Structure formats: structure tokens, C-alpha cells
Amino acid sequence: MPSTRNLITAVALAAGALVSTLASAQTTLRYAVGFPTGAAPESAKIYADAVKQYTNNTVNLRVYDLSLLNLAEMSSGLKQGLADIGYVLTPYTPAEYPHLNMASELSMLLALENDTSGKAGMAFGGALAEFIFTKCPECNADFARQNQVFTSTGGSSPYMLLCTKPISTAADLKGARLRAGGAAWARWARQVGATPVSMPGNEIFEAMKQKVVECSIQSAPELSGLNLKEVTTDITPGVPGGTFSGATTNINRDVWRKLTEDQRRGMLRAGTVMGAQVTYRYYVYAKRDVEQAVAKGAKLHQPDAEMLKVSRAAIEADAPNLAATYAKQHNVKRGDELIAAMRPLLTKWTQLVAPINSAEALADLYWNEVYSKVDVKVHGLQ
């Protein structure tokens, strides 16, 4: 029989080996967000806690707010492994993510759903995730070419007109100079007889103050985020609609391959938390910021029936041209099929998010409807 001393030594060695094994099973990943403040970095901290929870404490995140990679550097930095996870805004690099960006421009179609709840971003976040995971292998191939794996997305609150003069009729739009932050909104502006103006976000405040533009087509949280509440005198919700999307939480593909299946599943579950937190915060902030702007003296204007008709006609007219535009500019092959696959998802998700009243409920909805059904033995590994 072994001596007591030898037995104690063997137990100690076994315990040490177990501790060593557990330590080696734990990994810390660098998550670059690229925003100094706002919904994304606030949500990233909750996401980090969710990653730890859903991977059974085997994956930890270190969140870098702006300090590791900025928004313009995010895609290439993640591809090169300068970060392990990145909050990638795909519209910043249109040639790299053409299929996802084409789908993102379809958020304008949400304005045709006759939904006034302000939950368009929640609906689009779910629809876009389902589209990427189940309808768009080309989207995942685009991510793979950038050495990335898609794990979650969301959407902003609906875009509206933040103005320095009243806009409530189709005639008011004629000739109006509107700052448009994306191609879909620029095309809408032209269709309704306005003049789209392109400029960086940090120039909008001065442009509105100096009346270089009469309105900015923007989500309401930018009233505080860009301090536009100081120059906005009139707000027209309900037009043009659409949400900013294409904000994705992606993992470096080499890192993803090293994770176990349980860890990958946990990362997807945590991804629903990130997408839901960002999206729900936009929803809450939109209400808050409009109320604050009105309290400061801004006036709310509801678009009249003719303005809504003109706006919706412009959106409907734009959709058939989108596939041809992306085929010409980015060699997208199945544009018409992909657009046709996306449209029913928008209707489906508008209905699904109607009863949602918390970020936690939204994350659960995303998980149960879409993310839980992803095959982690295949996703990101092909």
C-alpha cells in the first residue's frame, strides 16, 4: 500500500493538474467596440457578462471602447487578429460585405408595415439575423473572406426628420436639403423631390445651425448623441422610416475555430444579448430624446396623408432597382432572390416583436426563433 505521504503527494499533483487544465480551458478575448459612449459600449459590458455566463466561465471578454480599433479600422483589424471580436459596421466597407449591405438597405420597407410602435429596429434585427443564418450563404462567405464569423446584429430606432423648419406635407419636401446618412435615404430624398446632402456625423450640428441643410434624416437618439437637440426646432416622425443596421458582432475566424462547440453555442446565446441590448436601448433612448427635445421647445409634426403616400411610393419604387444596383457595383448575383427572401421576414418579425417590453425578452425571442437553431458544428467552419 502507498504511504500516507505518497498518497498526499499524488492527490496534490492531481489537484494541481486539474487546476492547470481548468486554467488552460479558460480564454480571454479582446472585444473592440469603436465607440467612446452610447448604446454599443454600454451593451458591450452586459454582453461580456453574458459571454462568461453562457460559456460556463470558460470565456472572458476584455472590452475596448475605442482604444483598440476605431470604426474605420474595425473590419481590417479583426481580419488581421488585432482584436478577437469586433463591433463591425458593414456599411463602412461596402465592397467587403455587399450581400449584407444590400439586405440592410431593405430596412426602409419596414415603413410599409403600418407599424407606429417604434420597434422597427427590433424587427429588423431579428429579420436580418434570420436572413444571414438561413437565407444568405453569400453573406457568410463575405464574412469568411474577411476572416470573420457572424454572431449577432441589431437595429437602430426608426429614422425620422430632425429639422429647422416644419415639414409635414409633400410640398414641404420639394427642394428641401436633407442630410442623408446612407444610400437608401439619399435615394428616398431624390424620389420625393428633396436634395440629399452627404456629410460626416460630426458636421451635422453646424450644418443645421447655419441652415446648410434644413433637416437631417436620423434616428432620434442622435438628438443627444450628436447634440442635435440644440439646433432641432421641428421633428417629423414616421418618415422616411428605416433603421441603421449592418452593425454586427463578429469573431475572428481563427479564434472561432479554436472554441469548443459548447463555447460557440454560448457565444451565439450571448450574441442575442448584445444585439437585443443595443436595439432596445435605441428604442428607449428614442422616446427619451424626443420628449427632451419637445420639452426644450421643438414641435412635433405628423406627416399628412399625401406625404405618407409619396414617401411609401418612393420606397416601393426603390426596392426593384436595388438588385440591379448591387449587381453592377458589387457583382451580387442573386439579388432578386435574396430581396424576395427578406421581405416576408420583415412582416413576420414586425408581428413577433409587438409584445416585447424589455431587452431580456428581446434576447430570448432572438434566441428561441433563430440563434438556437444554428448548427455550431458548421457555422463559420466551412
Short mmCIF file of C-alpha atoms in Angstrom, two decimals:
data_model
loop_
_atom_site.label_atom_id
_atom_site.label_comp_id
_atom_site.label_asym_id
_atom_site.label_seq_id
_atom_site.Cartn_x
_atom_site.Cartn_y
_atom_site.Cartn_z
CA MET A 1 0.00 0.00 0.00
CA PRO A 2 1.28 3.54 -0.70
CA SER A 3 2.42 5.53 2.28
CA THR A 4 0.29 8.41 3.59
CA ARG A 5 2.93 10.87 2.40
CA ASN A 6 2.92 9.40 -1.12
CA LEU A 7 -0.89 9.46 -1.19
CA ILE A 8 -0.99 13.12 -0.17
CA THR A 9 1.60 13.92 -2.81
CA ALA A 10 -0.40 12.10 -5.51
CA VAL A 11 -3.59 13.92 -4.53
CA ALA A 12 -1.79 17.26 -4.60
CA LEU A 13 -0.32 16.54 -8.02
CA ALA A 14 -3.74 15.51 -9.37
CA ALA A 15 -5.34 18.64 -7.98
CA GLY A 16 -2.61 20.76 -9.50
CA ALA A 17 -3.12 19.09 -12.87
CA LEU A 18 -6.87 19.73 -12.64
CA VAL A 19 -6.33 23.40 -11.83
CA SER A 20 -3.88 23.65 -14.72
CA THR A 21 -6.39 22.02 -17.07
CA LEU A 22 -9.17 24.36 -15.99
CA ALA A 23 -6.93 27.38 -16.36
CA SER A 24 -5.90 26.32 -19.85
CA ALA A 25 -9.58 25.84 -20.75
CA GLN A 26 -10.29 29.46 -19.92
CA THR A 27 -9.57 32.10 -22.50
CA THR A 28 -9.75 35.88 -22.57
CA LEU A 29 -10.82 37.55 -25.81
CA ARG A 30 -10.38 41.18 -26.81
CA TYR A 31 -13.63 42.86 -27.87
CA ALA A 32 -13.19 46.12 -29.79
CA VAL A 33 -16.29 48.33 -29.95
CA GLY A 34 -15.06 51.55 -31.59
CA PHE A 35 -17.48 53.92 -29.81
CA PRO A 36 -16.46 56.10 -26.86
CA THR A 37 -20.02 56.32 -25.47
CA GLY A 38 -23.57 55.28 -26.32
CA ALA A 39 -25.66 52.14 -26.71
CA ALA A 40 -22.90 49.92 -28.14
CA PRO A 41 -20.26 50.26 -25.39
CA GLU A 42 -22.94 50.22 -22.68
CA SER A 43 -24.31 46.99 -24.12
CA ALA A 44 -20.84 45.51 -24.57
CA LYS A 45 -20.32 45.35 -20.82
CA ILE A 46 -23.55 43.39 -20.39
CA TYR A 47 -22.51 41.22 -23.34
CA ALA A 48 -19.21 40.45 -21.59
CA ASP A 49 -21.10 39.20 -18.54
CA ALA A 50 -23.36 37.11 -20.80
CA VAL A 51 -20.34 35.54 -22.53
CA LYS A 52 -18.97 34.45 -19.15
CA GLN A 53 -22.37 33.10 -18.10
CA TYR A 54 -23.24 31.21 -21.28
CA THR A 55 -19.78 29.68 -21.73
CA ASN A 56 -19.72 28.46 -18.12
CA ASN A 57 -16.90 30.83 -17.19
CA THR A 58 -14.58 29.43 -19.86
CA VAL A 59 -14.50 32.59 -21.99
CA ASN A 60 -13.88 36.07 -20.63
CA LEU A 61 -14.04 39.32 -22.56
CA ARG A 62 -11.94 42.42 -22.20
CA VAL A 63 -13.92 45.28 -23.71
CA TYR A 64 -12.06 48.06 -25.50
CA ASP A 65 -14.16 51.19 -26.02
CA LEU A 66 -12.46 52.96 -28.93
CA SER A 67 -8.96 52.36 -27.54
CA LEU A 68 -8.07 49.28 -29.63
CA LEU A 69 -9.69 49.91 -33.03
CA ASN A 70 -11.87 52.74 -34.30
CA LEU A 71 -14.88 52.15 -36.55
CA ALA A 72 -12.93 52.63 -39.78
CA GLU A 73 -10.21 50.20 -38.66
CA MET A 74 -12.55 47.55 -37.25
CA SER A 75 -13.02 45.25 -40.24
CA SER A 76 -9.38 45.03 -41.26
CA GLY A 77 -8.19 44.92 -37.65
CA LEU A 78 -10.44 42.00 -36.86
CA LYS A 79 -9.35 40.24 -40.04
CA GLN A 80 -5.70 40.57 -39.01
CA GLY A 81 -6.36 39.44 -35.45
CA LEU A 82 -5.66 42.77 -33.77
CA ALA A 83 -8.92 42.08 -31.92
CA ASP A 84 -10.63 38.75 -31.32
CA ILE A 85 -14.17 40.13 -31.52
CA GLY A 86 -15.28 43.35 -33.18
CA TYR A 87 -18.39 45.51 -33.47
CA VAL A 88 -18.27 45.88 -37.25
CA LEU A 89 -20.33 48.47 -39.12
CA THR A 90 -20.52 46.80 -42.51
CA PRO A 91 -21.69 49.94 -44.41
CA TYR A 92 -18.26 51.46 -43.67
CA THR A 93 -16.69 48.98 -46.10
CA PRO A 94 -19.38 48.35 -48.75
CA ALA A 95 -17.19 46.29 -51.10
CA GLU A 96 -16.41 43.75 -48.36
CA TYR A 97 -19.99 42.97 -47.28
CA PRO A 98 -22.16 43.60 -50.37
CA HIS A 99 -24.83 40.98 -49.67
CA LEU A 100 -25.45 42.06 -46.09
CA ASN A 101 -25.39 45.73 -47.04
CA MET A 102 -27.96 45.15 -49.78
CA ALA A 103 -30.25 43.45 -47.25
CA SER A 104 -29.66 46.27 -44.77
CA GLU A 105 -30.98 48.81 -47.25
CA LEU A 106 -34.29 46.95 -47.21
CA SER A 107 -34.99 48.32 -43.72
CA MET A 108 -36.89 51.09 -45.49
CA LEU A 109 -39.56 48.50 -46.31
CA LEU A 110 -40.49 48.42 -42.63
CA ALA A 111 -42.19 51.77 -43.21
CA LEU A 112 -44.76 49.90 -45.32
CA GLU A 113 -45.83 47.68 -42.41
CA ASN A 114 -48.06 50.42 -40.91
CA ASP A 115 -46.39 49.93 -37.54
CA THR A 116 -46.11 53.01 -35.33
CA SER A 117 -44.72 51.28 -32.23
CA GLY A 118 -41.15 52.45 -32.76
CA LYS A 119 -39.96 48.82 -32.71
CA ALA A 120 -38.71 48.69 -36.29
CA GLY A 121 -35.13 48.19 -35.12
CA MET A 122 -36.14 45.16 -33.05
CA ALA A 123 -37.95 43.67 -36.03
CA PHE A 124 -35.09 44.31 -38.40
CA GLY A 125 -32.52 42.86 -36.00
CA GLY A 126 -34.43 39.58 -35.91
CA ALA A 127 -35.20 39.53 -39.62
CA LEU A 128 -31.60 40.28 -40.59
CA ALA A 129 -30.18 37.59 -38.31
CA GLU A 130 -32.60 35.00 -39.68
CA PHE A 131 -31.71 36.11 -43.20
CA ILE A 132 -27.96 35.76 -42.61
CA PHE A 133 -28.17 32.40 -40.85
CA THR A 134 -30.76 30.74 -43.11
CA LYS A 135 -31.19 32.57 -46.41
CA CYS A 136 -27.86 34.12 -47.35
CA PRO A 137 -24.84 31.82 -47.65
CA GLU A 138 -23.24 34.63 -49.64
CA CYS A 139 -23.35 36.85 -46.54
CA ASN A 140 -21.40 34.25 -44.56
CA ALA A 141 -18.95 33.80 -47.43
CA ASP A 142 -18.33 37.57 -47.38
CA PHE A 143 -17.56 37.34 -43.66
CA ALA A 144 -15.27 34.35 -44.23
CA ARG A 145 -13.28 36.33 -46.82
CA GLN A 146 -12.66 38.87 -44.07
CA ASN A 147 -11.60 36.07 -41.70
CA GLN A 148 -14.70 36.67 -39.58
CA VAL A 149 -17.70 34.74 -38.26
CA PHE A 150 -21.04 36.47 -37.76
CA THR A 151 -22.58 36.06 -34.29
CA SER A 152 -25.20 38.80 -33.86
CA THR A 153 -26.79 42.01 -35.08
CA GLY A 154 -29.50 44.53 -34.19
CA GLY A 155 -31.02 47.75 -35.47
CA SER A 156 -31.45 51.38 -34.52
CA SER A 157 -34.73 53.13 -33.77
CA PRO A 158 -36.62 54.35 -36.88
CA TYR A 159 -35.18 57.20 -38.91
CA MET A 160 -37.14 60.45 -38.98
CA LEU A 161 -36.74 64.07 -39.99
CA LEU A 162 -34.94 66.29 -37.47
CA CYS A 163 -35.39 69.76 -38.87
CA THR A 164 -35.00 73.52 -38.52
CA LYS A 165 -38.39 74.18 -40.10
CA PRO A 166 -41.79 72.44 -40.16
CA ILE A 167 -42.08 69.51 -42.57
CA SER A 168 -45.47 67.81 -42.73
CA THR A 169 -46.58 67.83 -46.38
CA ALA A 170 -45.24 66.52 -49.66
CA ALA A 171 -44.88 70.14 -50.80
CA ASP A 172 -42.63 70.88 -47.80
CA LEU A 173 -40.19 68.24 -49.06
CA LYS A 174 -39.79 69.75 -52.52
CA GLY A 175 -36.32 71.23 -52.80
CA ALA A 176 -35.53 70.71 -49.11
CA ARG A 177 -31.88 69.96 -48.38
CA LEU A 178 -31.75 66.80 -46.29
CA ARG A 179 -28.64 65.31 -44.77
CA ALA A 180 -28.79 61.61 -45.69
CA GLY A 181 -26.55 59.18 -43.82
CA GLY A 182 -26.92 56.30 -46.26
CA ALA A 183 -27.65 55.47 -49.88
CA ALA A 184 -31.23 54.32 -49.25
CA TRP A 185 -32.17 57.60 -47.59
CA ALA A 186 -30.42 59.60 -50.31
CA ARG A 187 -32.44 57.80 -52.98
CA TRP A 188 -35.63 58.39 -51.00
CA ALA A 189 -34.85 62.10 -50.79
CA ARG A 190 -34.45 62.34 -54.56
CA GLN A 191 -37.64 60.37 -55.15
CA VAL A 192 -39.71 62.79 -53.03
CA GLY A 193 -38.19 65.86 -54.69
CA ALA A 194 -35.72 66.82 -51.97
CA THR A 195 -31.96 67.26 -52.31
CA PRO A 196 -29.82 64.77 -50.37
CA VAL A 197 -26.63 66.08 -48.81
CA SER A 198 -23.82 63.80 -47.66
CA MET A 199 -21.63 64.78 -44.72
CA PRO A 200 -19.98 63.13 -41.70
CA GLY A 201 -21.97 62.94 -38.49
CA ASN A 202 -19.74 65.42 -36.69
CA GLU A 203 -20.63 68.12 -39.23
CA ILE A 204 -24.42 67.86 -38.97
CA PHE A 205 -24.79 70.17 -35.97
CA GLU A 206 -23.05 73.09 -37.66
CA ALA A 207 -24.77 72.42 -40.99
CA MET A 208 -28.18 72.64 -39.34
CA LYS A 209 -27.19 75.66 -37.29
CA GLN A 210 -26.01 77.51 -40.39
CA LYS A 211 -29.06 76.29 -42.40
CA VAL A 212 -26.83 74.49 -44.90
CA VAL A 213 -29.39 71.70 -44.55
CA GLU A 214 -32.96 72.04 -43.36
CA CYS A 215 -33.18 68.55 -41.90
CA SER A 216 -31.13 65.53 -41.01
CA ILE A 217 -32.59 62.09 -41.71
CA GLN A 218 -31.63 60.50 -38.42
CA SER A 219 -32.67 58.25 -35.58
CA ALA A 220 -33.94 60.19 -32.56
CA PRO A 221 -31.08 59.25 -30.16
CA GLU A 222 -28.78 61.48 -32.22
CA LEU A 223 -30.66 64.41 -30.69
CA SER A 224 -28.41 63.75 -27.70
CA GLY A 225 -25.63 61.70 -29.31
CA LEU A 226 -24.76 64.48 -31.77
CA ASN A 227 -26.31 67.23 -29.63
CA LEU A 228 -28.83 67.97 -32.39
CA LYS A 229 -31.46 68.89 -29.80
CA GLU A 230 -29.73 72.28 -29.59
CA VAL A 231 -30.49 73.06 -33.26
CA THR A 232 -33.60 70.98 -33.96
CA THR A 233 -36.80 73.03 -33.87
CA ASP A 234 -39.15 70.62 -35.66
CA ILE A 235 -39.43 66.84 -35.72
CA THR A 236 -41.39 64.72 -38.20
CA PRO A 237 -41.57 61.08 -37.08
CA GLY A 238 -42.96 58.42 -39.39
CA VAL A 239 -40.96 59.40 -42.46
CA PRO A 240 -38.89 58.21 -44.12
CA GLY A 241 -38.51 55.23 -41.79
CA GLY A 242 -35.91 52.51 -41.98
CA THR A 243 -33.24 51.75 -39.42
CA PHE A 244 -29.46 51.75 -39.36
CA SER A 245 -28.39 48.13 -39.49
CA GLY A 246 -25.31 46.24 -40.58
CA ALA A 247 -23.84 46.64 -37.08
CA THR A 248 -22.57 43.12 -36.40
CA THR A 249 -20.66 41.44 -33.61
CA ASN A 250 -18.15 39.24 -35.42
CA ILE A 251 -15.47 36.87 -34.15
CA ASN A 252 -12.12 36.36 -35.80
CA ARG A 253 -12.45 33.09 -37.72
CA ASP A 254 -9.22 31.61 -36.37
CA VAL A 255 -10.43 32.27 -32.82
CA TRP A 256 -13.86 30.77 -33.56
CA ARG A 257 -12.26 27.55 -34.84
CA LYS A 258 -10.42 27.10 -31.53
CA LEU A 259 -13.59 27.32 -29.45
CA THR A 260 -15.43 24.18 -28.40
CA GLU A 261 -18.96 23.56 -29.67
CA ASP A 262 -20.36 24.49 -26.26
CA GLN A 263 -18.36 27.72 -26.29
CA ARG A 264 -19.56 28.59 -29.80
CA ARG A 265 -23.15 27.96 -28.73
CA GLY A 266 -22.57 30.14 -25.68
CA MET A 267 -21.14 32.92 -27.84
CA LEU A 268 -24.26 32.86 -30.02
CA ARG A 269 -26.50 32.97 -26.94
CA ALA A 270 -24.51 35.92 -25.62
CA GLY A 271 -24.74 37.47 -29.09
CA THR A 272 -28.50 37.69 -28.70
CA VAL A 273 -27.89 39.72 -25.54
CA MET A 274 -25.60 42.14 -27.37
CA GLY A 275 -27.99 42.60 -30.29
CA ALA A 276 -31.03 42.97 -28.04
CA GLN A 277 -29.35 45.36 -25.61
CA VAL A 278 -28.19 47.75 -28.35
CA THR A 279 -31.52 47.62 -30.14
CA TYR A 280 -33.69 48.06 -27.06
CA ARG A 281 -31.54 50.93 -25.82
CA TYR A 282 -32.07 52.73 -29.12
CA TYR A 283 -35.81 52.22 -28.66
CA VAL A 284 -35.75 53.66 -25.13
CA TYR A 285 -33.37 56.49 -26.00
CA ALA A 286 -35.51 57.50 -28.98
CA LYS A 287 -38.54 58.07 -26.74
CA ARG A 288 -36.45 59.88 -24.15
CA ASP A 289 -34.72 62.20 -26.61
CA VAL A 290 -37.87 63.21 -28.47
CA GLU A 291 -39.52 64.03 -25.16
CA GLN A 292 -36.50 66.09 -24.10
CA ALA A 293 -36.42 67.95 -27.43
CA VAL A 294 -40.12 68.78 -27.14
CA ALA A 295 -39.55 69.98 -23.58
CA LYS A 296 -36.90 72.36 -24.96
CA GLY A 297 -39.43 73.75 -27.45
CA ALA A 298 -39.19 71.54 -30.54
CA LYS A 299 -42.50 70.90 -32.28
CA LEU A 300 -43.76 67.50 -33.45
CA HIS A 301 -45.38 67.30 -36.89
CA GLN A 302 -47.26 64.27 -38.16
CA PRO A 303 -46.91 63.72 -41.93
CA ASP A 304 -50.19 64.21 -43.73
CA ALA A 305 -51.80 61.51 -45.88
CA GLU A 306 -50.30 62.80 -49.11
CA MET A 307 -46.81 62.94 -47.67
CA LEU A 308 -47.12 59.34 -46.41
CA LYS A 309 -48.37 58.24 -49.82
CA VAL A 310 -45.47 59.93 -51.62
CA SER A 311 -42.95 58.52 -49.14
CA ARG A 312 -44.23 54.95 -49.39
CA ALA A 313 -44.38 55.13 -53.18
CA ALA A 314 -40.72 56.17 -53.20
CA ILE A 315 -39.79 53.21 -51.01
CA GLU A 316 -41.72 50.73 -53.17
CA ALA A 317 -40.16 52.14 -56.34
CA ASP A 318 -36.66 51.80 -54.94
CA ALA A 319 -36.74 48.11 -53.98
CA PRO A 320 -36.81 46.65 -57.55
CA ASN A 321 -33.75 48.70 -58.50
CA LEU A 322 -31.68 47.57 -55.55
CA ALA A 323 -30.65 44.20 -57.01
CA ALA A 324 -29.53 45.79 -60.28
CA THR A 325 -27.55 48.43 -58.39
CA TYR A 326 -25.68 45.86 -56.32
CA ALA A 327 -25.12 43.62 -59.35
CA LYS A 328 -23.48 46.49 -61.18
CA GLN A 329 -21.50 47.95 -58.30
CA HIS A 330 -20.58 44.80 -56.31
CA ASN A 331 -21.24 41.83 -58.60
CA VAL A 332 -24.07 40.47 -56.45
CA LYS A 333 -25.53 37.54 -58.41
CA ARG A 334 -28.79 36.58 -56.68
CA GLY A 335 -30.03 39.99 -55.70
CA ASP A 336 -33.65 39.49 -56.70
CA GLU A 337 -33.86 36.14 -54.89
CA LEU A 338 -32.27 37.50 -51.74
CA ILE A 339 -34.58 40.51 -51.66
CA ALA A 340 -37.58 38.23 -52.18
CA ALA A 341 -36.40 36.10 -49.24
CA MET A 342 -36.02 39.12 -46.98
CA ARG A 343 -39.41 40.75 -47.49
CA PRO A 344 -41.62 38.17 -45.70
CA LEU A 345 -39.18 38.15 -42.78
CA LEU A 346 -39.89 41.83 -42.19
CA THR A 347 -43.62 41.18 -41.87
CA LYS A 348 -43.00 38.14 -39.66
CA TRP A 349 -40.70 39.99 -37.28
CA THR A 350 -42.86 43.10 -37.07
CA GLN A 351 -45.51 40.83 -35.57
CA LEU A 352 -43.08 38.90 -33.34
CA VAL A 353 -41.68 41.97 -31.58
CA ALA A 354 -45.06 43.62 -30.97
CA PRO A 355 -45.39 42.33 -27.37
CA ILE A 356 -41.72 42.84 -26.43
CA ASN A 357 -41.21 45.16 -23.46
CA SER A 358 -37.63 44.53 -22.32
CA ALA A 359 -34.16 43.82 -23.67
CA GLU A 360 -34.19 40.46 -21.89
CA ALA A 361 -37.42 39.43 -23.60
CA LEU A 362 -36.00 40.53 -26.95
CA ALA A 363 -32.83 38.46 -26.42
CA ASP A 364 -34.95 35.43 -25.55
CA LEU A 365 -37.03 35.95 -28.71
CA TYR A 366 -33.92 36.18 -30.89
CA TRP A 367 -32.52 33.02 -29.30
CA ASN A 368 -35.67 30.92 -29.48
CA GLU A 369 -36.61 31.93 -33.03
CA VAL A 370 -33.20 31.98 -34.72
CA TYR A 371 -29.88 31.67 -32.92
CA SER A 372 -30.65 28.45 -31.01
CA LYS A 373 -31.24 26.70 -34.34
CA VAL A 374 -27.77 27.47 -35.74
CA ASP A 375 -25.57 24.38 -36.19
CA VAL A 376 -22.34 25.32 -34.41
CA LYS A 377 -20.63 22.27 -35.95
CA VAL A 378 -20.93 24.01 -39.32
CA HIS A 379 -21.40 27.76 -38.86
CA GLY A 380 -18.19 29.66 -39.56
CA LEU A 381 -16.21 26.50 -40.28
CA GLN A 382 -16.92 25.91 -43.95
#
